[in-house]
Tab-separated table of C-alpha atoms in Angstrom:
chain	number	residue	atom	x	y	z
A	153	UNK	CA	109.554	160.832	140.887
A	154	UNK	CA	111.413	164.518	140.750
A	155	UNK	CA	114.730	164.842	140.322
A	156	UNK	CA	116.405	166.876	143.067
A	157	UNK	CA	118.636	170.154	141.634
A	158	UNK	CA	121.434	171.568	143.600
A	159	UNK	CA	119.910	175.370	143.301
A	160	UNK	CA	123.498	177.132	144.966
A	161	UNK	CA	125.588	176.554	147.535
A	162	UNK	CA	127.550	177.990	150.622
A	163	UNK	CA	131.013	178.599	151.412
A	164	UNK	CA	131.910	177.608	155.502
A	165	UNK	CA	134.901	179.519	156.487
A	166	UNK	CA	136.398	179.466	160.311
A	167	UNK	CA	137.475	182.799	161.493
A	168	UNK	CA	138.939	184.008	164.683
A	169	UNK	CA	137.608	187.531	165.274
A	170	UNK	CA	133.650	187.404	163.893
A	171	UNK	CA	133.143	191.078	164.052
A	172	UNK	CA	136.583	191.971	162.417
A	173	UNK	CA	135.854	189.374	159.286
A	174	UNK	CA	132.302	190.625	158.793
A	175	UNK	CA	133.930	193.948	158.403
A	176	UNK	CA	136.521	193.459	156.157
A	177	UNK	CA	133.717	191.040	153.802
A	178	UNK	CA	131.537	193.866	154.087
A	179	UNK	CA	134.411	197.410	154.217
A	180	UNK	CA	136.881	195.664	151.629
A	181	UNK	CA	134.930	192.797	149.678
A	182	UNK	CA	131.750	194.623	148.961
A	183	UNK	CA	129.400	192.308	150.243
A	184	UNK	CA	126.440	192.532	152.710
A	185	UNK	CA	125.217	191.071	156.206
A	186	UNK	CA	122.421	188.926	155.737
A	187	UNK	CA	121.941	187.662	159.090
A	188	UNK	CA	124.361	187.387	162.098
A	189	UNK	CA	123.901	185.034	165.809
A	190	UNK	CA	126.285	184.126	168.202
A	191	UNK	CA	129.229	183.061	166.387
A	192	UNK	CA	128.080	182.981	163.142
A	193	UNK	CA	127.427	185.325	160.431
A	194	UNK	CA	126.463	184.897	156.780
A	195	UNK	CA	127.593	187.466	154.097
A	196	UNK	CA	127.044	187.530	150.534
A	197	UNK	CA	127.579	189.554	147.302
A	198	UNK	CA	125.774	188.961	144.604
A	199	UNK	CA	125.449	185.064	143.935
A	200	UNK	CA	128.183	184.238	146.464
A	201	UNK	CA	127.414	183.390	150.361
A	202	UNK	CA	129.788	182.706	153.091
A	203	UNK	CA	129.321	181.482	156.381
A	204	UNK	CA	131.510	182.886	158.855
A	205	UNK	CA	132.054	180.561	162.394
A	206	UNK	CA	134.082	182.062	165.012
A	207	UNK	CA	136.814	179.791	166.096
A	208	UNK	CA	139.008	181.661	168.290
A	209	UNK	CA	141.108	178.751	169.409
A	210	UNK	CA	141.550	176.791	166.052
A	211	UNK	CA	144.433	177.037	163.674
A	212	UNK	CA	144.619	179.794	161.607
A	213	UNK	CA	143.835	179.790	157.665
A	214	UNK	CA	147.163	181.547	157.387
A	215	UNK	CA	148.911	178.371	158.925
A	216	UNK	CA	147.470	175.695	156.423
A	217	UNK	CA	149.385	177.578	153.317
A	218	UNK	CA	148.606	176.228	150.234
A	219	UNK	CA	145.275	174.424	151.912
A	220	UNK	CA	143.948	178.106	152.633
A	221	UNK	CA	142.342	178.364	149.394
A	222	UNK	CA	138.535	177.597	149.193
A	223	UNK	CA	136.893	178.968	146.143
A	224	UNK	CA	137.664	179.931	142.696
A	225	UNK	CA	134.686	182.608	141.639
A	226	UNK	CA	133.977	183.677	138.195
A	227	UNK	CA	132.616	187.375	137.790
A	228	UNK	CA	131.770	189.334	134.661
A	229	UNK	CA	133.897	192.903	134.125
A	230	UNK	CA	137.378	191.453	136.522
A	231	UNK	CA	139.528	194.776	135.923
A	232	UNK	CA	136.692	196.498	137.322
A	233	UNK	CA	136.344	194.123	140.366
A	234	UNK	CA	140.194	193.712	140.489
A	235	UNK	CA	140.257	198.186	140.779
A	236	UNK	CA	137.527	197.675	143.413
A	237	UNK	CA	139.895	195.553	145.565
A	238	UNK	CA	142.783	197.500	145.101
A	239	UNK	CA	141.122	201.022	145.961
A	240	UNK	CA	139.896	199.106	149.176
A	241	UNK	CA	143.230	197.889	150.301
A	242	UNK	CA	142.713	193.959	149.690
A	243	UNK	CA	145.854	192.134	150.047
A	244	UNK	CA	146.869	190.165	146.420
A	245	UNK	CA	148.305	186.956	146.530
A	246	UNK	CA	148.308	187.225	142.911
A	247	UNK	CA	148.110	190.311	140.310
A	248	UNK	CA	145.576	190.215	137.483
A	249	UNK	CA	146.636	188.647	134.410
A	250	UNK	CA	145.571	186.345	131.636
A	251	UNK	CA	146.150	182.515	131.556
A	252	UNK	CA	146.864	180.091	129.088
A	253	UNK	CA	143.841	178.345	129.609
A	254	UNK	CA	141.619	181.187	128.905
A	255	UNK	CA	140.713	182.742	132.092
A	256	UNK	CA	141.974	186.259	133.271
A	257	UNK	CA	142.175	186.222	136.678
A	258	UNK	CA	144.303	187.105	140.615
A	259	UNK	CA	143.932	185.640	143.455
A	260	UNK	CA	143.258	187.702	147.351
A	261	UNK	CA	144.479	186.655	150.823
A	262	UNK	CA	141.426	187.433	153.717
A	263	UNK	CA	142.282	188.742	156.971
A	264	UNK	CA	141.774	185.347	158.274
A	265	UNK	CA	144.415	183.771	155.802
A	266	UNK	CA	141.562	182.360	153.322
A	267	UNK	CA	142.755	182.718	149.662
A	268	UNK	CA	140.346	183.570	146.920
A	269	UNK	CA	140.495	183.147	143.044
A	270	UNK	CA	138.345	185.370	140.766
A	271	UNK	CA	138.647	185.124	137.353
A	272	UNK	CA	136.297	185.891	134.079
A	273	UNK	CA	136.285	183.488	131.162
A	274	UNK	CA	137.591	185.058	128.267
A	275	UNK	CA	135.868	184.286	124.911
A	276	UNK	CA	138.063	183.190	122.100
């Protein structure tokens, strides 16, 4: 009998403008179009993929506050990725600094509301 591996997975976000939120993953967030139908789209940057439904009439991530935030994403070379995102005009809900518990790290806010924390492990 095999054992079954969970090989990656996929991040299901609802938006309310599909064509605006593919642009700002692909203007701001660096990441590319992999395939898009009607009112979906999936996006992805190196190991990261998001699926993008459009929900025009459904609450807002903005509204949900501290329930907006979906992912925490580690990255090599953060001051470099955190310089990215500030030369492309991503909103910060936090600045980049380092934490107690060994992680440097800041948090973005999408155009949607969706919160996002990057951070890179720091070696001790």
């Amino acid at each position: 009998m095999s054992i079954a591996q969970i090989i990656g997975s996929r991040h299901v976000l609802a938006v309310q403008n599909l064509h605006a939120s593919i642009n700002y993953y692909i203007d701001q967030l660096g990441f590319s179009l992999v395939w898009q139908i009607e009112g979906w789209a999936l996006v992805q940057r190196d190991s990261i993929s998001i699926m993008l439904g459009e929900c025009q009439d459904d609450i807002s991530a903005h509204e949900t506050n501290n329930h907006s935030y979906f992912a925490y994403i580690e990255v090599t070379d953060i001051d470099s990725l955190h310089q990215e995102f500030t030369h492309n005009n991503v909103e910060f809900v936090s600045q980049l600094a380092t934490k107690d518990w060994g992680q440097r790290e800041f948090a973005i806010k999408t155009i949607d509301g969706h919160r996002i924390m990057f951070g890179q492990e720091l070696l001790f």
